[in-house]
CSV table of C-alpha atoms and ligand atoms in Angstrom, one decimal:
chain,number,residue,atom,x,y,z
A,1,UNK,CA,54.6,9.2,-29.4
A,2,UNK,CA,52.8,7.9,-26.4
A,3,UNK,CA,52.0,11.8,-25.8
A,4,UNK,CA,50.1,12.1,-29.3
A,5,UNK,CA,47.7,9.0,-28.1
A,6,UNK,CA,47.3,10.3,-24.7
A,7,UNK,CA,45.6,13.6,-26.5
A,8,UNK,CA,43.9,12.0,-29.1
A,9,UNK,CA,42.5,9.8,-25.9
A,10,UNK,CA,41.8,13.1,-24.1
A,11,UNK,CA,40.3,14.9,-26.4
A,12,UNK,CA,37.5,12.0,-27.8
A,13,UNK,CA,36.5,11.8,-24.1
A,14,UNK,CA,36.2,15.7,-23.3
A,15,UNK,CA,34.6,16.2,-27.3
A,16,UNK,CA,32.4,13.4,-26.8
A,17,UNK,CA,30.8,14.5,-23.0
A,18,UNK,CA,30.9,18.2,-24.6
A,19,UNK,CA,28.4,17.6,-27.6
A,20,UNK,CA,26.4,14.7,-25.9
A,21,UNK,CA,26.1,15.8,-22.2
A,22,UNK,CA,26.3,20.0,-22.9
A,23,UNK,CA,24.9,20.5,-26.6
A,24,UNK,CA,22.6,17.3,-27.4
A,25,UNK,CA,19.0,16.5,-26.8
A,26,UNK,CA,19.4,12.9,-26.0
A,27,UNK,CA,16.3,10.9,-26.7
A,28,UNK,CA,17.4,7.0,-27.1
A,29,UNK,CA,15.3,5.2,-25.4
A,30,UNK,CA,18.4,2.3,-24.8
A,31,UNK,CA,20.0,5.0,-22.6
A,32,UNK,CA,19.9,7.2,-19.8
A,33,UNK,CA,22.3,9.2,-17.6
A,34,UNK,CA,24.0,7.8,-14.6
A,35,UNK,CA,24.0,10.1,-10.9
A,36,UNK,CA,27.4,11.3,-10.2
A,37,UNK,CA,27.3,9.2,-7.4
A,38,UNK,CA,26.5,5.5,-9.8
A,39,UNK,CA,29.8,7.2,-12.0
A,40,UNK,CA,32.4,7.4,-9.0
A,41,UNK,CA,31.1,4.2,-8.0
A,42,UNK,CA,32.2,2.9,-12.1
A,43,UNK,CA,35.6,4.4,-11.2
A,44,UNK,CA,36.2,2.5,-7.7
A,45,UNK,CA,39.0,-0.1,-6.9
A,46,UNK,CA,36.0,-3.1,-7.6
A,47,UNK,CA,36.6,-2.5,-11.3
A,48,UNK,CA,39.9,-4.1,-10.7
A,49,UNK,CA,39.2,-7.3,-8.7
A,50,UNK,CA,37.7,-10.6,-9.3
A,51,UNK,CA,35.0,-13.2,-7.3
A,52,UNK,CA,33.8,-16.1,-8.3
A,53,UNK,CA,31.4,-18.7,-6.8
A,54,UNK,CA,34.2,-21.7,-7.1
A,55,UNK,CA,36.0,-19.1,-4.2
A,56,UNK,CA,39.1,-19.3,-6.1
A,57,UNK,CA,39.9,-15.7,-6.0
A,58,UNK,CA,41.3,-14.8,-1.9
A,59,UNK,CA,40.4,-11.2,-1.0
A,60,UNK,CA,36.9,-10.6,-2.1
A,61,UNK,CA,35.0,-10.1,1.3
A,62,UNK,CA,34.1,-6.9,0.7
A,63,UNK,CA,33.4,-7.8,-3.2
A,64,UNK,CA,31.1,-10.7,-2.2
A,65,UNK,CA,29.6,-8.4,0.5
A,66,UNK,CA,28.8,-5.9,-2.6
A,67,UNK,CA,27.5,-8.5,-4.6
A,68,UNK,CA,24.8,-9.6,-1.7
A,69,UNK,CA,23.9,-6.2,-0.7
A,70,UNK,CA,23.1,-5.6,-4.4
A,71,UNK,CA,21.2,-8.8,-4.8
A,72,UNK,CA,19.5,-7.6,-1.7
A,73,UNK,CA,18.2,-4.4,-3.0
A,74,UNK,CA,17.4,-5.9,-6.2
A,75,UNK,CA,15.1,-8.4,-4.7
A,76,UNK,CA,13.7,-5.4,-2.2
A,77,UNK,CA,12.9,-2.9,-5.6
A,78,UNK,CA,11.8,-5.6,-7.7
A,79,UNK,CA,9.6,-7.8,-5.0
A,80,UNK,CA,11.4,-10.9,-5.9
A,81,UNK,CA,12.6,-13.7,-4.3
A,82,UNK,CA,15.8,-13.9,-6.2
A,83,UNK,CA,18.0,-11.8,-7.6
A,84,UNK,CA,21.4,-12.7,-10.3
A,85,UNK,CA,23.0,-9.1,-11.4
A,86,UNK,CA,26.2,-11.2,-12.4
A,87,UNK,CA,24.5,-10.7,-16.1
A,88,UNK,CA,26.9,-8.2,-17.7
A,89,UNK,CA,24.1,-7.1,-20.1
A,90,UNK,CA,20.3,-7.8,-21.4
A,91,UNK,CA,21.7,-9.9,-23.9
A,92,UNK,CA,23.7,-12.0,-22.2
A,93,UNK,CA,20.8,-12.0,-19.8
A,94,UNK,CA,18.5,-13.1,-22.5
A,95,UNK,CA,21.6,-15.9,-23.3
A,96,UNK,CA,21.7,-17.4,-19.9
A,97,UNK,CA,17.9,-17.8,-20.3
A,98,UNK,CA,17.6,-19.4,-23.5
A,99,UNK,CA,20.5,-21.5,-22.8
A,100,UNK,CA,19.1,-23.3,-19.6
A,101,UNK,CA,16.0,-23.4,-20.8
A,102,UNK,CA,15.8,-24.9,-24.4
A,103,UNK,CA,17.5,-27.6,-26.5
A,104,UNK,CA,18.2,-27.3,-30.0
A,105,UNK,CA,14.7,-27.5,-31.9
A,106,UNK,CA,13.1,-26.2,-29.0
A,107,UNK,CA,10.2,-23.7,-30.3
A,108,UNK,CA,10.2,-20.3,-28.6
A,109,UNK,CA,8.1,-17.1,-28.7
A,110,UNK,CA,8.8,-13.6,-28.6
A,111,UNK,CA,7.6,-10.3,-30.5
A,112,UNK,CA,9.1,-10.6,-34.0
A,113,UNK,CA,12.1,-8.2,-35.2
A,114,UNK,CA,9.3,-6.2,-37.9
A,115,UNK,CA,7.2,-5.3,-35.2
A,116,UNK,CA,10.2,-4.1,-32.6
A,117,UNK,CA,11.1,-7.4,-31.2
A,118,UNK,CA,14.3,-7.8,-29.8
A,119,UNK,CA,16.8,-9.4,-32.7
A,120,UNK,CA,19.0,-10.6,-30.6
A,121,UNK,CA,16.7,-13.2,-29.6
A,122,UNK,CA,15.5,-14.1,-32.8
A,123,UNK,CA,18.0,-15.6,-35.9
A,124,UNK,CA,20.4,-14.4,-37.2
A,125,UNK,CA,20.8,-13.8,-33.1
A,126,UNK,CA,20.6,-16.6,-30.0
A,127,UNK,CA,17.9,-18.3,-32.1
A,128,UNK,CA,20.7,-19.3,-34.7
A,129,UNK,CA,23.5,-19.9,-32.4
A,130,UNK,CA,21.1,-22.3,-30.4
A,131,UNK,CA,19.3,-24.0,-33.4
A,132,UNK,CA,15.6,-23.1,-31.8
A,133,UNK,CA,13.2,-22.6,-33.9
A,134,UNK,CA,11.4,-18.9,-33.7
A,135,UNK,CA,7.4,-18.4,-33.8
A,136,UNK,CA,6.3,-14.9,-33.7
A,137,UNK,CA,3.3,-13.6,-31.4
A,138,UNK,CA,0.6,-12.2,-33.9
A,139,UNK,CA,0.8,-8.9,-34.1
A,140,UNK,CA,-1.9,-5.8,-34.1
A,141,UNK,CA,0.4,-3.2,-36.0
A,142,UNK,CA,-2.0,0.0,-35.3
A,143,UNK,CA,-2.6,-0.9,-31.7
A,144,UNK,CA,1.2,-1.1,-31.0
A,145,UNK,CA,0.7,-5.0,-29.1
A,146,UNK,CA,0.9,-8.2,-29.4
A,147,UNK,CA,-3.0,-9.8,-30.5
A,148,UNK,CA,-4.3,-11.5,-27.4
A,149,UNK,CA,-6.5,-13.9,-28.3
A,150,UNK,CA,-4.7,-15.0,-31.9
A,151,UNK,CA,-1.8,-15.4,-29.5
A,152,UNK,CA,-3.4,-17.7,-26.8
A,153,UNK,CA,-4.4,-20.0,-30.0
A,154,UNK,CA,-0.6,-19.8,-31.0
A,155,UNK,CA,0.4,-21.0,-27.5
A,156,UNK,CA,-1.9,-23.5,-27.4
A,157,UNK,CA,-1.3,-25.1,-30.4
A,158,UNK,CA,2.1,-24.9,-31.0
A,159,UNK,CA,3.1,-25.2,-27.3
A,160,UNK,CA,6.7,-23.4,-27.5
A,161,UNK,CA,9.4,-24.0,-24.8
A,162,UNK,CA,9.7,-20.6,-23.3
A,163,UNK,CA,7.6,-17.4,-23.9
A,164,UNK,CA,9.3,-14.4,-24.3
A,165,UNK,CA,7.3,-11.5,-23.6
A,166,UNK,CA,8.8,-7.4,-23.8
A,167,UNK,CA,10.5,-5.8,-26.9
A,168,UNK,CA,13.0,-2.9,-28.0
A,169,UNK,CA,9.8,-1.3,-29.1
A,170,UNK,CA,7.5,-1.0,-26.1
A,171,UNK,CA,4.8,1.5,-25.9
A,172,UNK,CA,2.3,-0.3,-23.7
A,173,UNK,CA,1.8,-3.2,-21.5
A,174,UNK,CA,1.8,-6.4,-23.0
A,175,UNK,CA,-1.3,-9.2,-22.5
A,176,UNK,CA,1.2,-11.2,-20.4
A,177,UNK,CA,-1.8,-12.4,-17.9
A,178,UNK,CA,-4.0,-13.4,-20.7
A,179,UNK,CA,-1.6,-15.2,-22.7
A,180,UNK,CA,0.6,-16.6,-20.5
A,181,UNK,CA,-1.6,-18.5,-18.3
A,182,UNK,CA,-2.3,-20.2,-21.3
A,183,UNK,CA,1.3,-21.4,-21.6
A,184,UNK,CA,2.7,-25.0,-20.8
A,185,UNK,CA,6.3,-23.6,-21.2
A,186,UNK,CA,8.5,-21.4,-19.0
A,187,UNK,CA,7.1,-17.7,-19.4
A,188,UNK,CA,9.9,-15.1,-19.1
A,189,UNK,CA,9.5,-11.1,-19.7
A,190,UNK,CA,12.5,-9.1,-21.3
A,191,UNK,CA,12.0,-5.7,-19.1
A,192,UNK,CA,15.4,-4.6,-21.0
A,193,UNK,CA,13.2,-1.3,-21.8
A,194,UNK,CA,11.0,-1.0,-19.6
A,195,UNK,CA,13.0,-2.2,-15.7
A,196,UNK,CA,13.0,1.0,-14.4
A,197,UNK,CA,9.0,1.5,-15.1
A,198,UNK,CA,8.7,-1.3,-13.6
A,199,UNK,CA,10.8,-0.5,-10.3
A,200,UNK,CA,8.5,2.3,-10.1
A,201,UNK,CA,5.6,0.7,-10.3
A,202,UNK,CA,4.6,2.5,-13.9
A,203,UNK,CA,3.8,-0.3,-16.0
A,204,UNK,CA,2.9,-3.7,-16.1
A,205,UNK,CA,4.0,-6.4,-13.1
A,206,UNK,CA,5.1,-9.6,-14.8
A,207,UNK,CA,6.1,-11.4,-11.9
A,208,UNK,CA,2.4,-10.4,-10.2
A,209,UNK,CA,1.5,-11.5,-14.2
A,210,UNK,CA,2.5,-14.7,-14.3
A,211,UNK,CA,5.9,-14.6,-15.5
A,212,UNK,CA,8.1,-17.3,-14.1
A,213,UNK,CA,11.3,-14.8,-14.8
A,214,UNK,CA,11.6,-10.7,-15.4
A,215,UNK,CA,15.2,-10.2,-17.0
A,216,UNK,CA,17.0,-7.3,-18.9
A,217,UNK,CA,19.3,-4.1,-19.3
A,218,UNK,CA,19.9,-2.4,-16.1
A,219,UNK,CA,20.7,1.1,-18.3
A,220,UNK,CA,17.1,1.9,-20.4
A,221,UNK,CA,15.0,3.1,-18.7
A,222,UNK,CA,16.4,1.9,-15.1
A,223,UNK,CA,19.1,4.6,-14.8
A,224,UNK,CA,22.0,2.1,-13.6
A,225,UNK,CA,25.4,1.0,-15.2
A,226,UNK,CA,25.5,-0.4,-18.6
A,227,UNK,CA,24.4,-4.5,-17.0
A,228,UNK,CA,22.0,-6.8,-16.8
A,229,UNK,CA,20.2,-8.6,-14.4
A,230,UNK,CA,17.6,-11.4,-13.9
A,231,UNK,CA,14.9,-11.7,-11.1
A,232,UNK,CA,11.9,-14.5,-9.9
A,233,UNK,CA,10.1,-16.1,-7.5
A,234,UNK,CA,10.2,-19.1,-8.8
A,235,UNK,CA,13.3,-21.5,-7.1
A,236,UNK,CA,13.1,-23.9,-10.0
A,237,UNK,CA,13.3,-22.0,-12.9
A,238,UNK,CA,15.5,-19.3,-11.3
A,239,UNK,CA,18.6,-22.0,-10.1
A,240,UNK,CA,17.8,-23.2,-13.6
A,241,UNK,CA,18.6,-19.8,-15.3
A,242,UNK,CA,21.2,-18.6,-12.8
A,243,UNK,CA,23.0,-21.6,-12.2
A,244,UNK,CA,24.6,-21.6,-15.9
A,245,UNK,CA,25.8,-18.1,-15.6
A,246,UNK,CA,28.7,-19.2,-14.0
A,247,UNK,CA,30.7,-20.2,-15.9
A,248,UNK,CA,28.5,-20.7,-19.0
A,249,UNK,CA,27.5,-16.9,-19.8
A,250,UNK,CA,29.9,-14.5,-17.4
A,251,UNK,CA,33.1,-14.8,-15.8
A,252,UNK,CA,34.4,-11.9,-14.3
A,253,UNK,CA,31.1,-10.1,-13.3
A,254,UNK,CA,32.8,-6.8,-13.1
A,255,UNK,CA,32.0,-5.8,-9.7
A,256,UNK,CA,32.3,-1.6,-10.1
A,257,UNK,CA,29.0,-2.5,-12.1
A,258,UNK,CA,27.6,-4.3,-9.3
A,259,UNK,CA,28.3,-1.2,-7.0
A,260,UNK,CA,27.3,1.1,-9.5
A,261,UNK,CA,23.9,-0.9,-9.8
A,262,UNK,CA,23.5,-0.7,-6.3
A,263,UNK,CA,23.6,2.9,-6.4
A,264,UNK,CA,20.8,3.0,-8.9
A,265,UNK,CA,18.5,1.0,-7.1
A,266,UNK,CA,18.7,2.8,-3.9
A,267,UNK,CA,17.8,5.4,-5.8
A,268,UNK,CA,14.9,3.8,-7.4
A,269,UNK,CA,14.1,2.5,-3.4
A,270,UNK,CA,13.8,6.6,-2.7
A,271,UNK,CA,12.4,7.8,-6.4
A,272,UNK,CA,11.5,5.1,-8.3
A,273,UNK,CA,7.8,6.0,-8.0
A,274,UNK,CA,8.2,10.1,-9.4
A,275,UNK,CA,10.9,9.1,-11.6
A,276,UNK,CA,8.5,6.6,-13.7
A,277,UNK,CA,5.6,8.6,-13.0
A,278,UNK,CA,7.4,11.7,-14.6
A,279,UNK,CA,9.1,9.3,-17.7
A,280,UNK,CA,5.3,8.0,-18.8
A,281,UNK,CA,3.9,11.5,-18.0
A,282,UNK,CA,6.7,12.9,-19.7
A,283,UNK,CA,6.4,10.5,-23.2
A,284,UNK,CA,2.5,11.1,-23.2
A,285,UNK,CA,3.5,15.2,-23.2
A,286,UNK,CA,5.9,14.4,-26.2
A,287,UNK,CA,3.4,12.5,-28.1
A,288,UNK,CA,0.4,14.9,-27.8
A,289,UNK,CA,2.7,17.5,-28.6
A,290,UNK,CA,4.1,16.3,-31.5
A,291,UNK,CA,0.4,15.2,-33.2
A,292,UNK,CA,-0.2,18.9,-31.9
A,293,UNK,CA,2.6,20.3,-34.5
A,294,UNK,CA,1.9,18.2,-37.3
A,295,UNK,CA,4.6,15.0,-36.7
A,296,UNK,CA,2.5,11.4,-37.0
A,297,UNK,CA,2.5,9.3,-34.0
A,298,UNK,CA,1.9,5.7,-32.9
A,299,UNK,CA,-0.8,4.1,-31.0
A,300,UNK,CA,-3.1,7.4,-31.1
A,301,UNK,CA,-6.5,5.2,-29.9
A,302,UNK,CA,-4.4,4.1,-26.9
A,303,UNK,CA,-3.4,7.6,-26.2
A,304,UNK,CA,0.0,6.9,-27.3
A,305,UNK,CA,2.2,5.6,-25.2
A,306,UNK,CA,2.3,4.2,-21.5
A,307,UNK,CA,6.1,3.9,-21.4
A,308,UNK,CA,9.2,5.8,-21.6
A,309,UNK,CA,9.4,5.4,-25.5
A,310,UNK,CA,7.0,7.5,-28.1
A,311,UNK,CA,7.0,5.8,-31.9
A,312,UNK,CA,7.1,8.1,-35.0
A,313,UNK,CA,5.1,7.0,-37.7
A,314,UNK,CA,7.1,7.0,-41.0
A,315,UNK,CA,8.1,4.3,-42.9
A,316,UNK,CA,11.8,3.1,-42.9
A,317,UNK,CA,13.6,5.0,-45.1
A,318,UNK,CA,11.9,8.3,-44.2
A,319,UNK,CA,12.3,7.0,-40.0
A,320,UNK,CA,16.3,7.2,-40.8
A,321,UNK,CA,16.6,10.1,-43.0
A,322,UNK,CA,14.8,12.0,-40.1
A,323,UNK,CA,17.1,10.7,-37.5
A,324,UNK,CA,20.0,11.6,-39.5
A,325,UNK,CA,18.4,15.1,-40.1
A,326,UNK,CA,18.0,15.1,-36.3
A,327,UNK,CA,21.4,14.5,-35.3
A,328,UNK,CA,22.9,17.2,-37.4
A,329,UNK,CA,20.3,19.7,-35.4
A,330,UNK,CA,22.3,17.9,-31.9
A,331,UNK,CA,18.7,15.9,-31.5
A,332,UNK,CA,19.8,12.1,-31.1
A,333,UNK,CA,17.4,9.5,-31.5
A,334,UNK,CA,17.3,6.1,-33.8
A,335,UNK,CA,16.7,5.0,-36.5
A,336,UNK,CA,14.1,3.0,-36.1
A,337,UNK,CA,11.7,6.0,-35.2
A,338,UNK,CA,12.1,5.6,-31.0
A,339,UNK,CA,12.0,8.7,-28.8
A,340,UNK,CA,12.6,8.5,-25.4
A,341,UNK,CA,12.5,10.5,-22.4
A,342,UNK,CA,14.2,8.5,-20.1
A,343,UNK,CA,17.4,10.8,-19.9
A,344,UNK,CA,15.4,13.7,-20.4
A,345,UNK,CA,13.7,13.5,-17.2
A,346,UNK,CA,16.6,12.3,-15.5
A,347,UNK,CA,18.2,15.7,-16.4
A,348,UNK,CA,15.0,17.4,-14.8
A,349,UNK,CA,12.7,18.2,-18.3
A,350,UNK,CA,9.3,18.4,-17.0
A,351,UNK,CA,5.9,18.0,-18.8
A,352,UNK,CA,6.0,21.9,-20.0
A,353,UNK,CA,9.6,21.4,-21.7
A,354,UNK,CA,8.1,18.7,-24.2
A,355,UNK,CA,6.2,21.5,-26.2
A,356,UNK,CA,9.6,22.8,-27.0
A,357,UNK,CA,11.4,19.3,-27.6
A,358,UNK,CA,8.2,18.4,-29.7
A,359,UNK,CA,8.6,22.1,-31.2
A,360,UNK,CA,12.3,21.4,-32.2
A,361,UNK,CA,11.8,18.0,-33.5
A,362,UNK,CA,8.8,19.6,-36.0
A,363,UNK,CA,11.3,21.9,-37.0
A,364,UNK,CA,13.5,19.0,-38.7
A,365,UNK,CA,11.1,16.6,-39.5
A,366,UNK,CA,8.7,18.7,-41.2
A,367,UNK,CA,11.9,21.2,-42.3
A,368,UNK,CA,10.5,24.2,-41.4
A,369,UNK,CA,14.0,25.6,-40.1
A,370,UNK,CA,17.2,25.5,-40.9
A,371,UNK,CA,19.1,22.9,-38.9
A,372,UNK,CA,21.2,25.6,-37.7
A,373,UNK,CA,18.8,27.7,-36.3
A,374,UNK,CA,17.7,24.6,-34.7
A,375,UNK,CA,20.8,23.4,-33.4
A,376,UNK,CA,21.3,26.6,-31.9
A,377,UNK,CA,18.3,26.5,-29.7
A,378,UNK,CA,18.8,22.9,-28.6
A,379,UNK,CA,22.0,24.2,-27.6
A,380,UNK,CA,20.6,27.0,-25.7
A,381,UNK,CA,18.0,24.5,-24.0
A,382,UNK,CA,19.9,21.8,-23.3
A,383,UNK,CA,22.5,24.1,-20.9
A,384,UNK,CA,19.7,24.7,-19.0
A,385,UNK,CA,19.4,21.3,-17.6
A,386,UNK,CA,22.9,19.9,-16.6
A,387,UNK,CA,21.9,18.5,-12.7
A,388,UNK,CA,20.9,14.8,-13.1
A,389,UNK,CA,17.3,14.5,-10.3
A,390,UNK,CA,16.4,11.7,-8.7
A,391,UNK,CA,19.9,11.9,-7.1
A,392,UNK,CA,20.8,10.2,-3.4
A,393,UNK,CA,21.1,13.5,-0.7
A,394,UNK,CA,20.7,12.0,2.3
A,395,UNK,CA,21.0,7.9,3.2
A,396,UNK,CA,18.0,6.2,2.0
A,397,UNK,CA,16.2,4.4,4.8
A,398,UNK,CA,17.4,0.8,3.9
A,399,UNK,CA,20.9,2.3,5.4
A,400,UNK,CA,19.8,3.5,8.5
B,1,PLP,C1,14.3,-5.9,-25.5
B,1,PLP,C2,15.8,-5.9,-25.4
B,1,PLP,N1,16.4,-7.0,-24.8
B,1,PLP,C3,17.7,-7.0,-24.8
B,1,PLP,C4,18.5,-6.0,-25.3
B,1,PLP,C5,20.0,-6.2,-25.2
B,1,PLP,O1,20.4,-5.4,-24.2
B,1,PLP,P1,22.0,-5.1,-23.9
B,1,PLP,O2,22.3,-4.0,-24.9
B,1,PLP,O3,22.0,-4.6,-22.5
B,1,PLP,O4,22.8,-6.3,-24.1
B,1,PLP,C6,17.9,-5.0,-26.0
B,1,PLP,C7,18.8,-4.0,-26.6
B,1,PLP,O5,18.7,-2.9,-26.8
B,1,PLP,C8,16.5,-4.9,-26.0
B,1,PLP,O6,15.9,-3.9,-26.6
């Protein structure tokens, strides 16, 4: 009996890492692909044990010893003063924010849900569950961003608790200077997406910007371990944030994370620069080569896209009947009209492969070829790139 559910175990595994590792083009932006060396790190005896700060756990010297050296390399990749990776994702991240920072009624701001704001944060998400009230930054729909200068008038009249800056759709930097200085609450950036542009140095610097807090996903476009993390260097605001973690938002903080996280940010230490540098460069190939088959694109007077994410331009239903259309050619993407190229480049696709992604995608979106025939060359294309890059061969110089 046990036997049948071993199989049935074993075979969804090896099925699913056959078709989405081996057969698929995998262009969510929400994901990435881990180094073998961040995996076998997942699989270590730390996904066993537990620490906590109230030191009620006996055995964890080597566990609290990961979980500084992490913070440590957090802090060194991010230029922070402080570092919490206990977060176990972005949106318990976002949680441990909105929960030491506001009371119920409090009025916060973020990008709203119709123009790719994060819905966790707003109701029927954490905004609900904390009774705060949600005002949306106004909007400029065709240049992809939030509207400056309607925003700073927002902020100043309504004068919301925290400012929550970032967004599931992210194509370019957001005015965080400009608005936020204008701010008399706490000013926080969501980097979910965009963390490992940031780590680079390929985007914008919200803790250089003004930003009292840079928080997020550790898995987008940072190529670590399904987690989250938050980072500042401001004391007050970040024993605020992290002091509630424990034991308000995380208990065990699952430490093969933490080691796997560490793993990824020595790695963005050594690439973090080319890596981002190849994901924007990358995303800004896509775009012009899609426009270039015939397949409508975002944020064309801003030359696209400055991130790791490229935004089809199609309304709802047409966005999901696309993606749908996609999958069935072994093309995965959203439904809301996202492409990323995080995982792409991680896998080694350089600037000249996105003619031939952008090709592909043309194919199903405008239907000019069966989705066979297209599956078939995805197939063909994607067993061409099955190294991750951007991989540790040597110790990094922090170790030595
Ligand atoms: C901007 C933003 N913040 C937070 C989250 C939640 O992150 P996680 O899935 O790590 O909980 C997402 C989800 O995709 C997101 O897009």
């Amino acid at each position: 009996m046990s036997h049948q559910y071993l199989d049935r175990l074993e075979k969804v595994v090896s099925q699913h890492e056959e078709w989405r590792l081996r057969d698929c083009l995998n262009l969510i932006p929400a994901e990435n692909r881990g180094s073998p060396q961040m995996r076998a790190m997942l699989s270590s005896d730390f996904g066993n044990r537990y620490t906590a700060p109230d030191r009620f756990y006996r055995g964890t010297r080597y566990s609290d010893e990961l979980l500084s050296l992490t913070e440590e390399l957090a802090r060194k990749v991010f230029n922070a003063r402080y570092a919490d990776v206990r977060p176990l994702s972005g949106h318990i991240a976002n949680m441990a924010v909105l929960l030491s920072l506001t009371k119920k009624g409090d009025k916060i701001l973020s990008v709203s849900p119709d123009e790719g704001g994060y819905p966790g944060i707003a109701r029927p998400g954490l905004a609900e569950l904390l009774e705060l009230e949600n005002l949306f930054f106004p909007y400029d729909h065709e240049a992809v961003n939030i509207d400056a200068k309607e925003a700073i008038s927002l902020v100043k009249s309504a004068e919301p608790k925290v400012i929550l800056f970032g967004a599931s759709h992210i194509v370019f930097p957001q005015p965080v200077k400009e608005v936020g200085r204008r701010a008399s609450g706490t000013v926080a950036f969501d980097g979910s997406h965009v963390l490992g542009l940031i780590a680079g140095g390929e985007f914008q610097d919200p803790l250089r910007e003004g930003c009292s807090l840079l928080y997020g996903s550790t898995h987008k476009s940072l190529p670590g371990p399904q987690g989250g993390i938050i980072l500042s260097n401001n004391e007050e605001v970040f024993r605020a944030v992290s002091g509630p973690v424990f034991p308000g938002v995380v208990d065990n903080i699952h430490l093969n994370r933490v080691a796997a996280l560490a793993v990824a940010l020595l790695e963005m230490i050594q690439f973090g620069k080319a890596y981002a540098q190849a994901v924007v460069k990358n995303s800004q190939a896509l775009a012009k080569a899609l426009v270039a088959e015939g397949v409508r694109v975002r944020g064309a007077a801003q030359g696209y896209t400055k991130s790791h994410q490229v935004l089809l331009d199609y309304d709802a239903a047409k966005l999901e009947s696309n993606a749908a259309r996609l999958e069935q050619a072994n093309i995965i993407a959203d439904n809301g009209g996202r492409l990323g190229t995080s995982e792409l480049t991680r896998m080694g696709y350089g600037i000249a492969d996105m003619g031939t992604v952008a090709e592909l995608i043309a194919m199903v979106v405008l239907g000019r070829k069966p989705i066979d025939f297209v599956q078939k060359r995805v197939k063909s294309m994607v067993r061409q790139f099955q190294e991750p890059k951007f991989v540790l061969q040597s110790v990094p110089k922090i170790l030595e």
